[in-house]
Amino acid sequence: DAGVIQSPRHEVTEMGQEVTLRCKPISGHNSLFWYRQTMMRGLELLIYFNNNVPIDDSGMPEDRFSAKMPNASFSTLKIQPSEPRDSAVYFCASSNRQGSSTEAFFGQGTRLTVV
Amino acid sequence: AQTVTQSQPEMSVQEAETVTLSCTYDTSESDYYLFWYKQPPSRQMILVIRQEAYKQQNATENRFSVNFQKAAKSFSLKISDSQLGDAAMYFCAYNAGGTSYGKLTFGQGTILTVHP
């Protein structure tokens, strides 16, 4: 399996522009998570889906952030309009509860820089 | 809400020596999962070791082992025979199990430096 695939790896955009981050979870996994990593706040959960349905979006910082999961193999995190304080590494992770295992597998992250 | 605390922002160890990273957590759940993740400069999050709260036996994975003290809500990571490749940021993480399906709460991280 190729693991969780995120694109792009790096994104530089100007303030006010729309940014879309993409994620392909591991085939067969039914939960998908978006995390954000910053120096100030560490790793924080933004939103997660189970069976393509958003379960908890309480970590989404503002209405400028939105996430979708149109099918089991694809998810997007969109920021519109982007601001410099959105600069961070964004991780996507997926998991599938089999027996007692709840391990989450992470993608390599997208480093977003908003200038 | 569950919280995870790593009180050591940085640690260092000599190659081939042993180092222990600390982690405490707060939860009202009785059944949950604890993890240690490694994040090298490549930024990839790599699972190091996992502990199920219902298991009394401490988890071990080669040179990595944990000291899980459920009553004290403590979950430390011991790295034996440290290698240069162990240098990374280490995160302790908590998962409530049940319907959380892998949702993780992370500690602040500990930067581990390995000296040759």
XYZ file of N, CA, C and O in Angstrom, chain B residues 12-95:
336
model
N 18.767 15.126 25.538
C 19.909 14.688 24.758
C 20.473 13.407 25.367
O 20.286 13.142 26.565
N 21.143 12.636 24.519
C 21.696 11.354 24.951
C 22.929 11.043 24.124
O 23.038 11.475 22.960
N 23.858 10.339 24.708
C 25.023 9.865 23.980
C 24.651 8.598 23.223
O 23.855 7.763 23.702
N 25.221 8.462 22.066
C 25.024 7.245 21.275
C 25.326 6.024 22.141
O 26.282 6.038 22.942
N 24.469 5.007 22.015
C 24.567 3.728 22.735
C 24.046 3.797 24.179
O 23.933 2.757 24.832
N 23.728 5.002 24.657
C 23.177 5.125 26.010
C 21.661 5.017 25.975
O 21.036 4.881 24.919
N 21.077 5.108 27.173
C 19.625 4.993 27.319
C 19.032 6.330 27.725
O 19.636 7.081 28.503
N 17.874 6.630 27.181
C 17.190 7.871 27.521
C 15.709 7.574 27.739
O 15.150 6.673 27.111
N 15.097 8.339 28.635
C 13.671 8.176 28.921
C 12.947 9.501 28.708
O 13.346 10.530 29.269
N 11.901 9.444 27.920
C 11.069 10.623 27.654
C 9.769 10.487 28.457
O 9.148 9.433 28.455
N 9.349 11.569 29.070
C 8.195 11.540 29.967
C 6.917 12.018 29.300
O 6.955 12.881 28.408
N 5.806 11.472 29.778
C 4.495 11.880 29.285
C 3.465 11.609 30.365
O 3.467 10.537 30.978
N 2.624 12.575 30.624
C 1.478 12.354 31.501
C 0.227 12.767 30.762
O 0.271 13.560 29.815
N -0.903 12.220 31.182
C -2.159 12.515 30.492
C -3.277 12.586 31.507
O -3.141 12.139 32.643
N -4.351 13.159 31.079
C -5.512 13.282 31.947
C -6.730 12.764 31.197
O -6.996 13.193 30.060
N -7.453 11.837 31.795
C -8.656 11.300 31.178
C -9.561 10.719 32.244
O -9.093 10.311 33.312
N -10.840 10.673 31.940
C -11.796 10.022 32.826
C -12.205 8.663 32.281
O -13.000 7.951 32.902
N -11.654 8.303 31.126
C -11.956 7.016 30.514
C -11.176 5.916 31.216
O -10.131 6.148 31.817
N -11.694 4.693 31.112
C -10.979 3.548 31.678
C -10.309 2.715 30.598
O -9.347 1.999 30.869
N -10.801 2.846 29.384
C -10.230 2.097 28.271
C -9.794 3.087 27.193
O -10.618 3.866 26.707
N -8.527 3.049 26.848
C -7.999 3.995 25.871
C -6.685 3.458 25.337
O -6.237 2.362 25.707
N -6.064 4.225 24.441
C -4.812 3.823 23.813
C -3.816 4.977 23.922
O -4.189 6.148 23.845
N -2.572 4.604 24.064
C -1.497 5.597 24.131
C -0.448 5.248 23.092
O -0.189 4.067 22.821
N 0.152 6.274 22.529
C 1.117 6.082 21.454
C 2.320 7.003 21.651
O 2.213 8.073 22.249
N 3.436 6.570 21.103
C 4.562 7.453 20.887
C 4.830 7.507 19.383
O 4.977 6.468 18.740
N 4.867 8.744 18.855
C 5.188 8.970 17.452
C 6.530 9.680 17.372
O 6.864 10.532 18.203
N 7.260 9.360 16.331
C 8.539 10.002 16.041
C 8.381 10.858 14.803
O 7.784 10.425 13.814
N 8.917 12.080 14.866
C 8.892 12.961 13.695
C 10.314 13.425 13.389
O 10.823 14.354 14.013
N 10.979 12.789 12.435
C 12.318 13.233 12.041
C 12.224 14.508 11.211
O 11.122 14.985 10.927
N 13.368 15.068 10.803
C 13.347 16.305 10.004
C 12.528 16.191 8.720
O 12.081 17.192 8.187
N 12.358 14.989 8.217
C 11.533 14.810 7.017
C 10.068 15.139 7.277
O 9.283 15.224 6.326
N 9.694 15.290 8.541
C 8.376 15.615 9.094
C 7.375 14.472 9.024
O 6.231 14.623 9.453
N 7.765 13.332 8.512
C 6.883 12.171 8.501
C 6.588 11.736 9.929
O 7.489 11.643 10.745
N 5.342 11.480 10.247
C 4.954 10.989 11.573
C 5.029 9.464 11.547
O 4.292 8.810 10.800
N 5.884 8.911 12.396
C 6.136 7.474 12.403
C 5.738 6.904 13.760
O 6.207 7.366 14.793
N 4.879 5.901 13.750
C 4.493 5.263 15.006
C 5.648 4.457 15.563
O 6.227 3.623 14.873
N 5.989 4.714 16.821
C 7.089 4.014 17.479
C 6.556 2.835 18.291
O 7.071 1.717 18.198
N 5.524 3.106 19.090
C 5.027 2.083 19.994
C 3.621 2.435 20.444
O 3.255 3.613 20.467
N 2.849 1.394 20.795
C 1.448 1.569 21.186
C 1.174 0.765 22.457
O 1.711 -0.318 22.634
N 0.319 1.334 23.312
C -0.054 0.645 24.552
C -1.571 0.708 24.712
O -2.157 1.791 24.631
N -2.187 -0.443 24.933
C -3.608 -0.481 25.252
C -3.762 -0.378 26.765
O -3.084 -1.098 27.500
N -4.663 0.471 27.224
C -4.779 0.721 28.661
C -5.215 -0.509 29.450
O -4.901 -0.646 30.627
N -5.929 -1.429 28.794
C -6.412 -2.603 29.517
C -5.318 -3.650 29.714
O -5.505 -4.610 30.460
N -4.202 -3.463 29.044
C -3.090 -4.401 29.192
C -2.143 -3.918 30.291
O -1.673 -2.781 30.262
N -1.868 -4.771 31.235
C -0.960 -4.399 32.313
C 0.499 -4.477 31.883
O 1.346 -3.764 32.397
N 0.774 -5.339 30.919
C 2.152 -5.521 30.485
C 2.588 -4.333 29.641
O 1.870 -3.880 28.740
N 3.786 -3.840 29.928
C 4.327 -2.723 29.168
C 4.720 -3.167 27.763
O 5.326 -4.225 27.582
N 4.388 -2.334 26.771
C 4.719 -2.646 25.389
C 6.216 -2.490 25.133
O 6.883 -1.637 25.734
N 6.713 -3.317 24.232
C 8.130 -3.277 23.836
C 8.223 -3.487 22.342
O 7.531 -4.349 21.789
N 9.068 -2.697 21.701
C 9.361 -2.839 20.282
C 10.864 -2.655 20.097
O 11.367 -1.543 20.002
N 11.560 -3.768 20.074
C 13.014 -3.746 19.897
C 13.664 -2.866 20.964
O 13.572 -3.180 22.149
N 14.314 -1.776 20.573
C 15.017 -0.939 21.552
C 14.091 0.018 22.294
O 14.537 0.759 23.182
N 12.838 0.039 21.922
C 11.870 0.973 22.503
C 10.940 0.239 23.467
O 10.398 -0.813 23.133
N 10.766 0.801 24.630
C 9.830 0.225 25.596
C 9.146 1.358 26.350
O 9.616 2.495 26.350
N 8.009 1.028 26.959
C 7.290 2.041 27.715
C 7.160 1.604 29.165
O 7.242 0.420 29.487
N 6.971 2.595 30.013
C 6.604 2.369 31.405
C 5.223 2.994 31.581
O 5.099 4.219 31.690
N 4.205 2.143 31.576
C 2.827 2.592 31.647
C 2.335 2.448 33.078
O 2.260 1.339 33.612
N 2.031 3.568 33.690
C 1.513 3.590 35.062
C 0.096 4.159 35.005
O -0.084 5.388 35.021
N -0.899 3.270 34.935
C -2.273 3.722 34.703
C -2.801 4.579 35.838
O -3.451 5.597 35.610
N -2.542 4.191 37.059
C -3.059 4.956 38.195
C -2.465 6.356 38.235
O -3.145 7.330 38.551
N -1.200 6.453 37.890
C -0.519 7.747 37.885
C -0.739 8.497 36.584
O -0.333 9.651 36.460
N -1.361 7.858 35.601
C -1.573 8.441 34.269
C -0.257 8.920 33.684
O -0.100 10.081 33.257
N 0.684 7.994 33.689
C 2.017 8.277 33.189
C 2.384 7.262 32.119
O 2.054 6.075 32.228
N 3.092 7.728 31.091
C 3.410 6.863 29.939
C 4.759 7.304 29.383
O 4.835 8.103 28.454
N 5.837 6.785 29.926
C 7.166 7.206 29.495
C 7.729 6.252 28.452
O 7.390 5.068 28.423
N 8.599 6.782 27.624
C 9.256 6.018 26.557
C 10.731 5.880 26.868
O 11.411 6.881 27.101
N 11.225 4.640 26.866
C 12.644 4.393 27.066
C 13.251 3.917 25.759
O 12.751 2.977 25.129
N 14.330 4.600 25.380
C 15.073 4.207 24.187
C 16.419 3.679 24.654
O 17.206 4.416 25.273
N 16.666 2.423 24.379
C 17.923 1.782 24.772
C 18.883 1.771 23.591
O 18.460 1.786 22.427
N 20.192 1.752 23.908
C 21.199 1.693 22.852
C 20.909 2.745 21.773
O 20.766 2.437 20.581
N 20.813 3.985 22.190
C 20.407 5.070 21.285
C 21.303 5.136 20.054
O 22.535 4.946 20.128
N 20.670 5.418 18.931
C 21.374 5.528 17.661
C 21.172 6.928 17.085
O 20.196 7.607 17.413
N 22.094 7.324 16.204
C 21.995 8.656 15.609
C 20.652 8.845 14.898
O 20.089 9.943 14.877
N 20.139 7.775 14.343
C 18.862 7.850 13.636
C 17.666 8.038 14.542
O 16.556 8.270 14.055
N 17.886 7.947 15.852
C 16.788 8.182 16.791
C 16.539 9.677 17.013
O 15.523 10.056 17.609
N 17.449 10.509 16.555
C 17.285 11.954 16.733
C 16.044 12.423 15.988
O 15.894 12.187 14.779
N 15.142 13.059 16.719
C 13.858 13.469 16.142
C 13.056 14.184 17.213
O 13.460 14.279 18.372
N 11.864 14.646 16.810
C 10.870 15.114 17.767
C 9.999 13.912 18.104
O 9.573 13.184 17.201
N 9.724 13.713 19.387
C 8.874 12.606 19.814
C 7.594 13.154 20.430
O 7.632 14.027 21.303
N 6.485 12.602 19.987
C 5.184 13.022 20.487
C 4.502 11.863 21.194
O 4.429 10.749 20.667
N 3.967 12.164 22.362
C 3.095 11.257 23.063
C 1.662 11.574 22.624
O 1.318 12.763 22.453
N 0.842 10.563 22.435
C -0.514 10.809 21.955
C -1.507 9.870 22.630
O -1.172 8.734 22.976
N -2.730 10.378 22.773
C -3.810 9.655 23.453
C -4.985 9.473 22.492
O -5.326 10.381 21.731
N -5.580 8.292 22.568
C -6.799 8.024 21.808
C -7.815 7.370 22.732
O -7.491 6.406 23.422
